[in-house]
GROMACS .gro file of C-alpha atoms in nm:
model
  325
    1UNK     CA    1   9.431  16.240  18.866
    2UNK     CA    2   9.112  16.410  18.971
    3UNK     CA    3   8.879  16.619  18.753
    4UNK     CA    4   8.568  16.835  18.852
    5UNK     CA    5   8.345  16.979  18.656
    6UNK     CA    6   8.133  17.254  18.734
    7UNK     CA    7   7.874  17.502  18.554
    8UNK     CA    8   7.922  17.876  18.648
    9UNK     CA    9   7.765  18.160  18.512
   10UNK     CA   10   7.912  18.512  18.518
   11UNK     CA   11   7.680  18.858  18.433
   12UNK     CA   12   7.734  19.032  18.168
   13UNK     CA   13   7.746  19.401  18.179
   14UNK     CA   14   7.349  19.513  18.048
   15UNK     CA   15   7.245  19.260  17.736
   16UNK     CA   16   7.467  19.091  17.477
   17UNK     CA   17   7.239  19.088  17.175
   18UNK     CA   18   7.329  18.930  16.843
   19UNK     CA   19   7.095  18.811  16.547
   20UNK     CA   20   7.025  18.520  16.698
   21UNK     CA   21   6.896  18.656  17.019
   22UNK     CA   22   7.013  18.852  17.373
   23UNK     CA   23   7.156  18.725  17.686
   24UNK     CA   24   7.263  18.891  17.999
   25UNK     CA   25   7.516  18.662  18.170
   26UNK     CA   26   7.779  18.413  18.028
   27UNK     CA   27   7.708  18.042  18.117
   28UNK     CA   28   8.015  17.916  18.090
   29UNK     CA   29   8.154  17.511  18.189
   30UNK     CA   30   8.477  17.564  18.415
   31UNK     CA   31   8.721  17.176  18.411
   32UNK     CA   32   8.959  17.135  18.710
   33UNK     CA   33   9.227  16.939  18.739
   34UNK     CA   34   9.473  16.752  19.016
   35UNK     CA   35   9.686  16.525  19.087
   36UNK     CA   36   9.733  16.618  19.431
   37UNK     CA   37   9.954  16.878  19.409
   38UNK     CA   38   9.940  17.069  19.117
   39UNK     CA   39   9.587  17.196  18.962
   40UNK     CA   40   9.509  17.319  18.591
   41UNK     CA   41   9.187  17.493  18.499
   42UNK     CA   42   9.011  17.545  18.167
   43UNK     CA   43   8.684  17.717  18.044
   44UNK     CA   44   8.463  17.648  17.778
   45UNK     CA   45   8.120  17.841  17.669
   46UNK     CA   46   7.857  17.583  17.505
   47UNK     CA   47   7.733  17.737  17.184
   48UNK     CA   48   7.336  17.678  17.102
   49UNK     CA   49   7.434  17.702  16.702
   50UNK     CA   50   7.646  17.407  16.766
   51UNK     CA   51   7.419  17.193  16.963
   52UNK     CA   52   7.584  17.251  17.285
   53UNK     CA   53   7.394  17.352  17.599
   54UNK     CA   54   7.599  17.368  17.942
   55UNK     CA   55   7.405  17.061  18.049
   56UNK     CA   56   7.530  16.833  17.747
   57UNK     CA   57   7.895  16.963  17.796
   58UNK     CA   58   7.872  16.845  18.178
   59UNK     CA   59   7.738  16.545  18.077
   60UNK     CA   60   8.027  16.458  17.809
   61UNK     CA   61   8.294  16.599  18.038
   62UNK     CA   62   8.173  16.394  18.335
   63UNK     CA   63   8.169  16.103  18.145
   64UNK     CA   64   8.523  16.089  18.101
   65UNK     CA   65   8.643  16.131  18.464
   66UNK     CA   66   8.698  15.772  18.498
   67UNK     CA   67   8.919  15.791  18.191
   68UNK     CA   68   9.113  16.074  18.361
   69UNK     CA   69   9.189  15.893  18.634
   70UNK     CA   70   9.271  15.628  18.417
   71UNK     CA   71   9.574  15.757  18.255
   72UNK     CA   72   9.365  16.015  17.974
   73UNK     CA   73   9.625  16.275  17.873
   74UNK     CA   74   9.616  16.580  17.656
   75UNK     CA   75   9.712  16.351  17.338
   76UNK     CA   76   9.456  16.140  17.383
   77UNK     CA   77   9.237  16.381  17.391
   78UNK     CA   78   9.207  16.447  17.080
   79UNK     CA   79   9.071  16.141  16.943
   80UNK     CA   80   8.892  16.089  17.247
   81UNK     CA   81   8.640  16.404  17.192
   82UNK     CA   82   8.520  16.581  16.870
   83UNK     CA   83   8.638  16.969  16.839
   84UNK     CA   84   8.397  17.181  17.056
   85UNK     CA   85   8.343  17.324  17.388
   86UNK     CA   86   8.400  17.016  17.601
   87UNK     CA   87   8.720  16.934  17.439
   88UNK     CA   88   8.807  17.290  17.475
   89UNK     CA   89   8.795  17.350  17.838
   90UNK     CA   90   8.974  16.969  17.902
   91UNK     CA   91   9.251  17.058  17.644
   92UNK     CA   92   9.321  17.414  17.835
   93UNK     CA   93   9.321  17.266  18.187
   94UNK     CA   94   9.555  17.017  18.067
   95UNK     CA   95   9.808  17.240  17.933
   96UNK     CA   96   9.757  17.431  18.245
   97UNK     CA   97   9.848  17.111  18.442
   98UNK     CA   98  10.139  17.049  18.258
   99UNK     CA   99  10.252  17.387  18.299
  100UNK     CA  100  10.249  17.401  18.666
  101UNK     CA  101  10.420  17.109  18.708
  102UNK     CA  102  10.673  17.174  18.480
  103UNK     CA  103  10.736  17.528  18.635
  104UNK     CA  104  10.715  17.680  18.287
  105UNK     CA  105  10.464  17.874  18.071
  106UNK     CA  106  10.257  17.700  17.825
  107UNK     CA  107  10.395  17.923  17.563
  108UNK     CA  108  10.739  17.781  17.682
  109UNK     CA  109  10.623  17.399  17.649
  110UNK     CA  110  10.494  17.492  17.304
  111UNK     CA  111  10.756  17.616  17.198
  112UNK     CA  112  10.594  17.951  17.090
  113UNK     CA  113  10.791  18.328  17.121
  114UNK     CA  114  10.762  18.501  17.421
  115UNK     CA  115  10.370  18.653  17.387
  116UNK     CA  116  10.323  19.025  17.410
  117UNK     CA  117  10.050  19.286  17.506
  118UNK     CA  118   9.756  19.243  17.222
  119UNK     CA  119   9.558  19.551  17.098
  120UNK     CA  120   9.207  19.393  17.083
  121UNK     CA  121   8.846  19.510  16.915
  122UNK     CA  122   8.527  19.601  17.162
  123UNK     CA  123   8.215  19.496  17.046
  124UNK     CA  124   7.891  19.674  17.052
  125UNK     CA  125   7.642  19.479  17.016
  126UNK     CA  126   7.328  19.458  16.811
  127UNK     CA  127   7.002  19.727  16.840
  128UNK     CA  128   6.869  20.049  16.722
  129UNK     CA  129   7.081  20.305  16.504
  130UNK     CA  130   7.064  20.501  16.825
  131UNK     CA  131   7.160  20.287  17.080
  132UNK     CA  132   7.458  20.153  16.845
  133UNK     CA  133   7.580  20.512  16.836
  134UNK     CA  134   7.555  20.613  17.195
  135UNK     CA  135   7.772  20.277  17.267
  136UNK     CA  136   8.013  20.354  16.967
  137UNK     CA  137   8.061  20.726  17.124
  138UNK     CA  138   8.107  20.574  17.468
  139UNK     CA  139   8.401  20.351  17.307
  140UNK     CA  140   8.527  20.611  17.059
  141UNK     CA  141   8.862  20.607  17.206
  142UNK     CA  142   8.963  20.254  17.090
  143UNK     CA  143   9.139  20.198  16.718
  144UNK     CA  144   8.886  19.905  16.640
  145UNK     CA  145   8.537  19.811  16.711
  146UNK     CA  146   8.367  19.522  16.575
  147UNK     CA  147   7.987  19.591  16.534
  148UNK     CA  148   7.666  19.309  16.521
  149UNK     CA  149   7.417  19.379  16.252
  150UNK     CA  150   7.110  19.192  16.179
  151UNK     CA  151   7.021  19.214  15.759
  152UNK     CA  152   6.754  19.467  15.744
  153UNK     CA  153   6.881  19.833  15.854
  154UNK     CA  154   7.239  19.761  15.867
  155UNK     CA  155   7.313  20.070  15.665
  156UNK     CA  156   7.187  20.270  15.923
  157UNK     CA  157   7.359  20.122  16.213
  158UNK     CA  158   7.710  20.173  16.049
  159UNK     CA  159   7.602  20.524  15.981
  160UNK     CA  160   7.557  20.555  16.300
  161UNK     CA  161   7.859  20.394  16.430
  162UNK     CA  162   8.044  20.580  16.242
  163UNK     CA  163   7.913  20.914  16.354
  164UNK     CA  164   7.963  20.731  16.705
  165UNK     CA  165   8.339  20.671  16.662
  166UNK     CA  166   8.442  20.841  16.387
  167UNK     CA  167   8.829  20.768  16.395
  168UNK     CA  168   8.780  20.378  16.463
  169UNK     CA  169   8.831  20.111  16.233
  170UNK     CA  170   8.531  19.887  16.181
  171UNK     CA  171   8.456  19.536  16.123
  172UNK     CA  172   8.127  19.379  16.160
  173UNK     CA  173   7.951  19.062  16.223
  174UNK     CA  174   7.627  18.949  16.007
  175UNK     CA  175   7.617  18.645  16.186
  176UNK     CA  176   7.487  18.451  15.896
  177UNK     CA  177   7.235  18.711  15.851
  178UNK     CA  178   7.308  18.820  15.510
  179UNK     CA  179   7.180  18.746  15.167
  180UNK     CA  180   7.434  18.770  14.823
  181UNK     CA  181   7.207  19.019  14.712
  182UNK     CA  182   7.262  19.214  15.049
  183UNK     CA  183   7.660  19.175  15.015
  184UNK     CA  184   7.659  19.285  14.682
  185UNK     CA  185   7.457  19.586  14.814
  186UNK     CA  186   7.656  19.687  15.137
  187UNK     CA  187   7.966  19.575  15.043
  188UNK     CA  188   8.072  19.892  14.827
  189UNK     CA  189   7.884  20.145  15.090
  190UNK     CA  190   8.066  19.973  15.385
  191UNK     CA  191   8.391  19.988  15.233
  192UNK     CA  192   8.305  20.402  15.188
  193UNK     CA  193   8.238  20.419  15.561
  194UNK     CA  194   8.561  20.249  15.704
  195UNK     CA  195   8.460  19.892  15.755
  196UNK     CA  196   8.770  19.645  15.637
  197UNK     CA  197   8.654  19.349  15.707
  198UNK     CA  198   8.272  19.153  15.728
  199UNK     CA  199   8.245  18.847  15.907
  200UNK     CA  200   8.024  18.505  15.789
  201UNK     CA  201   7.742  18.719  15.584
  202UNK     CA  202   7.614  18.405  15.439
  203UNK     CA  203   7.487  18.085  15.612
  204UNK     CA  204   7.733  17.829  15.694
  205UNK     CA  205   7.606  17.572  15.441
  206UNK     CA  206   7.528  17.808  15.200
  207UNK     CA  207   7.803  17.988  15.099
  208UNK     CA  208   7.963  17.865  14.802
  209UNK     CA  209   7.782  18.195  14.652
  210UNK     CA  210   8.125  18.346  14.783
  211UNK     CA  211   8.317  18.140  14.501
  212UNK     CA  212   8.389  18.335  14.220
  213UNK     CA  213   8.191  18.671  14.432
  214UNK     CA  214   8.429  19.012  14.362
  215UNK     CA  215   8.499  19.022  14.775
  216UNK     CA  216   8.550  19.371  14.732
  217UNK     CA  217   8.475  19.379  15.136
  218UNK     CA  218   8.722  19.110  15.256
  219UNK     CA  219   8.528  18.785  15.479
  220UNK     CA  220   8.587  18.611  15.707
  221UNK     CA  221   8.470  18.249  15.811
  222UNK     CA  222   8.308  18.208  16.199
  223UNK     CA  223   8.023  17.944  16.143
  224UNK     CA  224   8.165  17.724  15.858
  225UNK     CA  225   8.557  17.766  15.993
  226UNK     CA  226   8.577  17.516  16.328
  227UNK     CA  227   8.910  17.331  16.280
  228UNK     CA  228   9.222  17.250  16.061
  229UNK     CA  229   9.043  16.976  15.866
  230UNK     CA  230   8.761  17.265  15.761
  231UNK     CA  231   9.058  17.502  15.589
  232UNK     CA  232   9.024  17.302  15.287
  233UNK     CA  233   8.651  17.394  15.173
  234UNK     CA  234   8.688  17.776  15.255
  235UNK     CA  235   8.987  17.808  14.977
  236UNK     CA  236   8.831  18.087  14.737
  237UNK     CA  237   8.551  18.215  14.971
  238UNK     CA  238   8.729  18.338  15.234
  239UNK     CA  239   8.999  18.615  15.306
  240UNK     CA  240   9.025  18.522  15.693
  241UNK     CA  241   8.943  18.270  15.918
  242UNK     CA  242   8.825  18.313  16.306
  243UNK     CA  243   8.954  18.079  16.542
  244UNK     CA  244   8.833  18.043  16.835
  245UNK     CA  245   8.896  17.753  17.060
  246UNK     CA  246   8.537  17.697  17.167
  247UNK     CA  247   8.531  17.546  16.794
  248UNK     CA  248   8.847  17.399  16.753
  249UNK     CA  249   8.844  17.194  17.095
  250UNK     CA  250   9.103  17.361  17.255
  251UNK     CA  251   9.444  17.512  17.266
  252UNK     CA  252   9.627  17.270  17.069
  253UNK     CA  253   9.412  17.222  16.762
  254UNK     CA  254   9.392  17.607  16.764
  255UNK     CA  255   9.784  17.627  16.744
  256UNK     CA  256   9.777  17.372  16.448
  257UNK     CA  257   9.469  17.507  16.282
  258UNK     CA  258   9.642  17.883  16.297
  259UNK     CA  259   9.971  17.730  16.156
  260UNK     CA  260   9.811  17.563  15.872
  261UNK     CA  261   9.560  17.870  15.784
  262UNK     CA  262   9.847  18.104  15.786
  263UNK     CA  263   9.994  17.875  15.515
  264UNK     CA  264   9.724  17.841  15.330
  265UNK     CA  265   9.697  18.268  15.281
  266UNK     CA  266   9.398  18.351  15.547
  267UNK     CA  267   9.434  18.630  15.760
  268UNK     CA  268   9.382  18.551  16.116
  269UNK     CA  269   9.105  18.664  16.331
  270UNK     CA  270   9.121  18.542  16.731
  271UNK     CA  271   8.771  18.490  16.864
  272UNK     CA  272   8.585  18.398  17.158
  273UNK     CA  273   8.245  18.367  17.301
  274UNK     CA  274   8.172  18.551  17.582
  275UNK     CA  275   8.343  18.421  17.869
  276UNK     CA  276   8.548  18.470  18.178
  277UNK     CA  277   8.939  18.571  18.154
  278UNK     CA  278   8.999  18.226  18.214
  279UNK     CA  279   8.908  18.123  17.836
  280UNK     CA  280   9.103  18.443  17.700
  281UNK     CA  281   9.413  18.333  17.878
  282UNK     CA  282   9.501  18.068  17.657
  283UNK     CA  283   9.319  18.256  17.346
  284UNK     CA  284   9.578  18.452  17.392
  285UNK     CA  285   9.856  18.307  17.256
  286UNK     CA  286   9.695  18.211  16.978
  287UNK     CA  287   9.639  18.581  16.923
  288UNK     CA  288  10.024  18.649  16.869
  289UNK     CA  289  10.030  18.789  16.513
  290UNK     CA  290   9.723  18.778  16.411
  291UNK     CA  291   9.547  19.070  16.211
  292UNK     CA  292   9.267  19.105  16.389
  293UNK     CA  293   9.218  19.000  16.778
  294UNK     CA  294   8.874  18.957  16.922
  295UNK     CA  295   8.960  18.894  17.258
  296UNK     CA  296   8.702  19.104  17.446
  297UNK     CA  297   8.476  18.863  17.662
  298UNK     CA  298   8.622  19.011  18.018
  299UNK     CA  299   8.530  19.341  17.919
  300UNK     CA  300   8.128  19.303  17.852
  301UNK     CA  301   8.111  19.111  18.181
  302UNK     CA  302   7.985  19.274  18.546
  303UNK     CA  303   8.210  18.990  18.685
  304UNK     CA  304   8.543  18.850  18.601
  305UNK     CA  305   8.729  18.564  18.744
  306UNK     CA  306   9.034  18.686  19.025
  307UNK     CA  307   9.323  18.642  18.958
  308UNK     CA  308   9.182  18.851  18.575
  309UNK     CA  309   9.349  18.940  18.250
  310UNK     CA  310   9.408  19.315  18.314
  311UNK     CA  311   9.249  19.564  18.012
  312UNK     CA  312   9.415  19.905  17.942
  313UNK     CA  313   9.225  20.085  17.707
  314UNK     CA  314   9.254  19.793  17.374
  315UNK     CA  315   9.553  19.707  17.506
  316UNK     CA  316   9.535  19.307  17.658
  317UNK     CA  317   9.814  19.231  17.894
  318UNK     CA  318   9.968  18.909  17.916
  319UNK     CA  319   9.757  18.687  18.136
  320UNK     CA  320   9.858  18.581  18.493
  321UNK     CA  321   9.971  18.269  18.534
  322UNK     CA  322   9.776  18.238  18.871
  323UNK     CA  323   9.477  18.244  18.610
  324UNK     CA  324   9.593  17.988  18.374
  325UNK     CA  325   9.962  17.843  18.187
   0.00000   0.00000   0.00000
């Protein structure tokens, strides 16, 4: 078995802007695999919150290309790496390995239902009242937008996406940016403009302020949910989780963390960093039932991969398996 690993970056469509800063292209970590006949691919996209850069990913990825050729599988995985973007992109290209050698679709060796189309947010991202608004009337037409906010003028910027798009549903994204006093403020004026759901308004380690809080605007984990073992310690804080597989290392901690957060009464969000179609692909599946699908990476990108995951209107179709699984 031979593996490759090589940084790519693809440009994003203008500038990306969140709390925590802007970017205008998506560095993303791309993993092939081979055994000679057969190749499988997976993406990852390092995270700076989590301590990745595309440089340490490499270097923990290359690392184990030895092991690969040594007889490292898909099980072994697990154990081998800690949840996170390196794990990730290994996991997916595995699964797309064994799917091309098996002549069946990953959803098929997982013993999952047949996937279907997905109706997915668009995200505007983070600026002026203004700016917000122009984007939200440019993307009026879809049935749910998920908006960045900062903390200070937030009020304004739904106001304004809500003039923007006044028939969309709304979530937003604080991106840890919040304070309890600012939840217990926006939470009620929100709820009057549309919004249904916020995600992570407090700080990942400080949020057991959401014990006991009158959630009147349901929330949803991001920064403190990253795998199954992290369910327990968001029981009474948290409506919803987001799962994204940049977190959970990969496809099949994502299917395990989903089954287990379903039991345990979450909603489900589907996340992703932005990234190429190649990390949606296997996102995807994931994405089957869940409430709210966050699968937009392809679409805020100049540049997607060929073969791509084809976009009409929200609607996601099922990915081509020339892509990935």
């Amino acid at each position: 078995m031979q593996m490759t690993v090589t940084p790519e970056s693809f440009p994003i469509a203008g500038t990306f802007t969140i709390s925590r800063g802007s970017k205008t292209e998506a560095k993303v970590v791309t993993v092939r695999l081979t055994d000679g006949v057969f190749v499988g691919q997976g993406e990852c996209v390092p995270y700076a919150r989590y301590g990745e850069t595309v440089e340490s990913v490499v270097q923990v990825l290359s690392a184990l290309v030895p092991e690969v050729a040594d007889g490292l599988d898909r099980v072994g995985l697990q154990t081998r790496l800690k949840p996170g973007a390196a794990r990730n992109a290994l996991d997916c290209a595995f699964w797309d390995l064994e799917a091309k050698r098996a002549g069946k679709p990953v959803w098929q060796l997982a013993k999952l239902p047949e996937p279907k189309p997905l109706s997915v947010t668009y995200t505007l991202s983070l600026g002026t009242p203004e700016s917000m608004r122009a984007a939200a009337e440019k993307e009026a037409h879809r049935p749910l937008l998920k908006v960045k906010l900062g903390g200070e003028g937030d009020v304004e910027r739904i106001r304004a996406v809500r003039a923007g798009a006044p028939n969309a549903a709304i979530i937003v994204d604080a991106n840890e940016g919040w304070s309890l006093d600012q939840y217990k403020a926006l939470a009620p004026v929100f709820l009057d403009l549309g919004v249904k759901l916020v995600e992570q308004p407090f700080p990942a380690g400080n949020d057991e302020a959401l014990l006991g809080l009158d959630r009147v605007l349901p929330v949803c984990a991001d920064e403190s949910c990253h795998d199954t073992a992290s369910l327990a310690s968001l029981k009474g804080k948290y409506d919803a989780v987001n799962i994204k597989l940049d977190k959970t290392g990969g496809l099949t901690e994502a299917l395990l963390m989903r089954d287990a957060a379903v039991e345990a009464g979450f909603q489900i969000m589907i996340g992703c960093m932005v990234g190429s179609s190649l990390a949606m692909a296997p996102a995807f599946l994931v994405g089957q039932g869940a409430a709210f699908v966050d699968l937009d990476g392809p679409l805020l990108l100049a540049r997607d991969r060929e073969p791509s995951i084809a976009y009409d209107g929200a609607v996601m179709s099922v990915p081509p398996r020339g892509l990935w699984g």
